[in-house]
One Martini backbone bead per residue (centre of mass of N, CA, C, O) as a GRO file, in nm:
protein
   68
    1UNK     BB    1  -8.741  -2.645  -1.629
    2UNK     BB    2  -8.475  -2.737  -1.500
    3UNK     BB    3  -8.365  -2.903  -1.744
    4UNK     BB    4  -8.349  -2.666  -1.940
    5UNK     BB    5  -8.133  -2.504  -1.787
    6UNK     BB    6  -7.925  -2.731  -1.780
    7UNK     BB    7  -7.895  -2.760  -2.089
    8UNK     BB    8  -7.813  -2.467  -2.144
    9UNK     BB    9  -7.558  -2.475  -1.971
   10UNK     BB   10  -7.418  -2.703  -2.124
   11UNK     BB   11  -7.414  -2.560  -2.399
   12UNK     BB   12  -7.256  -2.310  -2.311
   13UNK     BB   13  -7.007  -2.458  -2.207
   14UNK     BB   14  -6.942  -2.595  -2.478
   15UNK     BB   15  -6.922  -2.330  -2.646
   16UNK     BB   16  -6.668  -2.231  -2.473
   17UNK     BB   17  -6.474  -2.480  -2.430
   18UNK     BB   18  -6.398  -2.588  -2.711
   19UNK     BB   19  -6.258  -2.335  -2.836
   20UNK     BB   20  -6.057  -2.305  -2.604
   21UNK     BB   21  -5.911  -2.577  -2.643
   22UNK     BB   22  -5.831  -2.531  -2.935
   23UNK     BB   23  -5.663  -2.279  -2.883
   24UNK     BB   24  -5.458  -2.398  -2.684
   25UNK     BB   25  -5.358  -2.626  -2.869
   26UNK     BB   26  -5.262  -2.445  -3.106
   27UNK     BB   27  -5.059  -2.279  -2.945
   28UNK     BB   28  -4.882  -2.515  -2.852
   29UNK     BB   29  -4.815  -2.622  -3.134
   30UNK     BB   30  -4.687  -2.359  -3.248
   31UNK     BB   31  -4.468  -2.334  -3.033
   32UNK     BB   32  -4.320  -2.594  -3.102
   33UNK     BB   33  -4.268  -2.528  -3.400
   34UNK     BB   34  -4.110  -2.263  -3.355
   35UNK     BB   35  -3.883  -2.377  -3.173
   36UNK     BB   36  -3.783  -2.583  -3.383
   37UNK     BB   37  -3.718  -2.378  -3.606
   38UNK     BB   38  -3.513  -2.212  -3.446
   39UNK     BB   39  -3.321  -2.447  -3.395
   40UNK     BB   40  -3.262  -2.512  -3.694
   41UNK     BB   41  -3.151  -2.234  -3.769
   42UNK     BB   42  -2.924  -2.233  -3.561
   43UNK     BB   43  -2.779  -2.484  -3.666
   44UNK     BB   44  -2.727  -2.381  -3.958
   45UNK     BB   45  -2.566  -2.132  -3.870
   46UNK     BB   46  -2.343  -2.287  -3.726
   47UNK     BB   47  -2.244  -2.450  -3.975
   48UNK     BB   48  -2.180  -2.204  -4.149
   49UNK     BB   49  -1.968  -2.090  -3.955
   50UNK     BB   50  -1.778  -2.334  -3.964
   51UNK     BB   51  -1.722  -2.328  -4.271
   52UNK     BB   52  -1.607  -2.040  -4.273
   53UNK     BB   53  -1.373  -2.102  -4.082
   54UNK     BB   54  -1.233  -2.315  -4.266
   55UNK     BB   55  -1.192  -2.128  -4.506
   56UNK     BB   56  -1.019  -1.922  -4.356
   57UNK     BB   57  -0.795  -2.118  -4.276
   58UNK     BB   58  -0.716  -2.208  -4.563
   59UNK     BB   59  -0.650  -1.924  -4.666
   60UNK     BB   60  -0.428  -1.869  -4.459
   61UNK     BB   61  -0.240  -2.104  -4.550
   62UNK     BB   62  -0.207  -2.012  -4.841
   63UNK     BB   63  -0.089  -1.730  -4.780
   64UNK     BB   64   0.150  -1.842  -4.614
   65UNK     BB   65   0.284  -1.998  -4.852
   66UNK     BB   66   0.332  -1.743  -5.028
   67UNK     BB   67   0.509  -1.580  -4.823
   68UNK     BB   68   0.740  -1.823  -4.813
   0.00000   0.00000   0.00000
């Protein structure tokens, strides 16, 4: 009788523990993926801003040459 209760306890613990570990692991994995994606988007926005700044600078120099 005692081993039956022990086995049931082990099965219940496994039934709760395994999905919990899978859930924690998947949340951690998605968090890493999301933060990497945000970093990549931020980098691409920064490079787009830099290229717009250089276009603005070149347009300013072109308009300056027309003014003089």
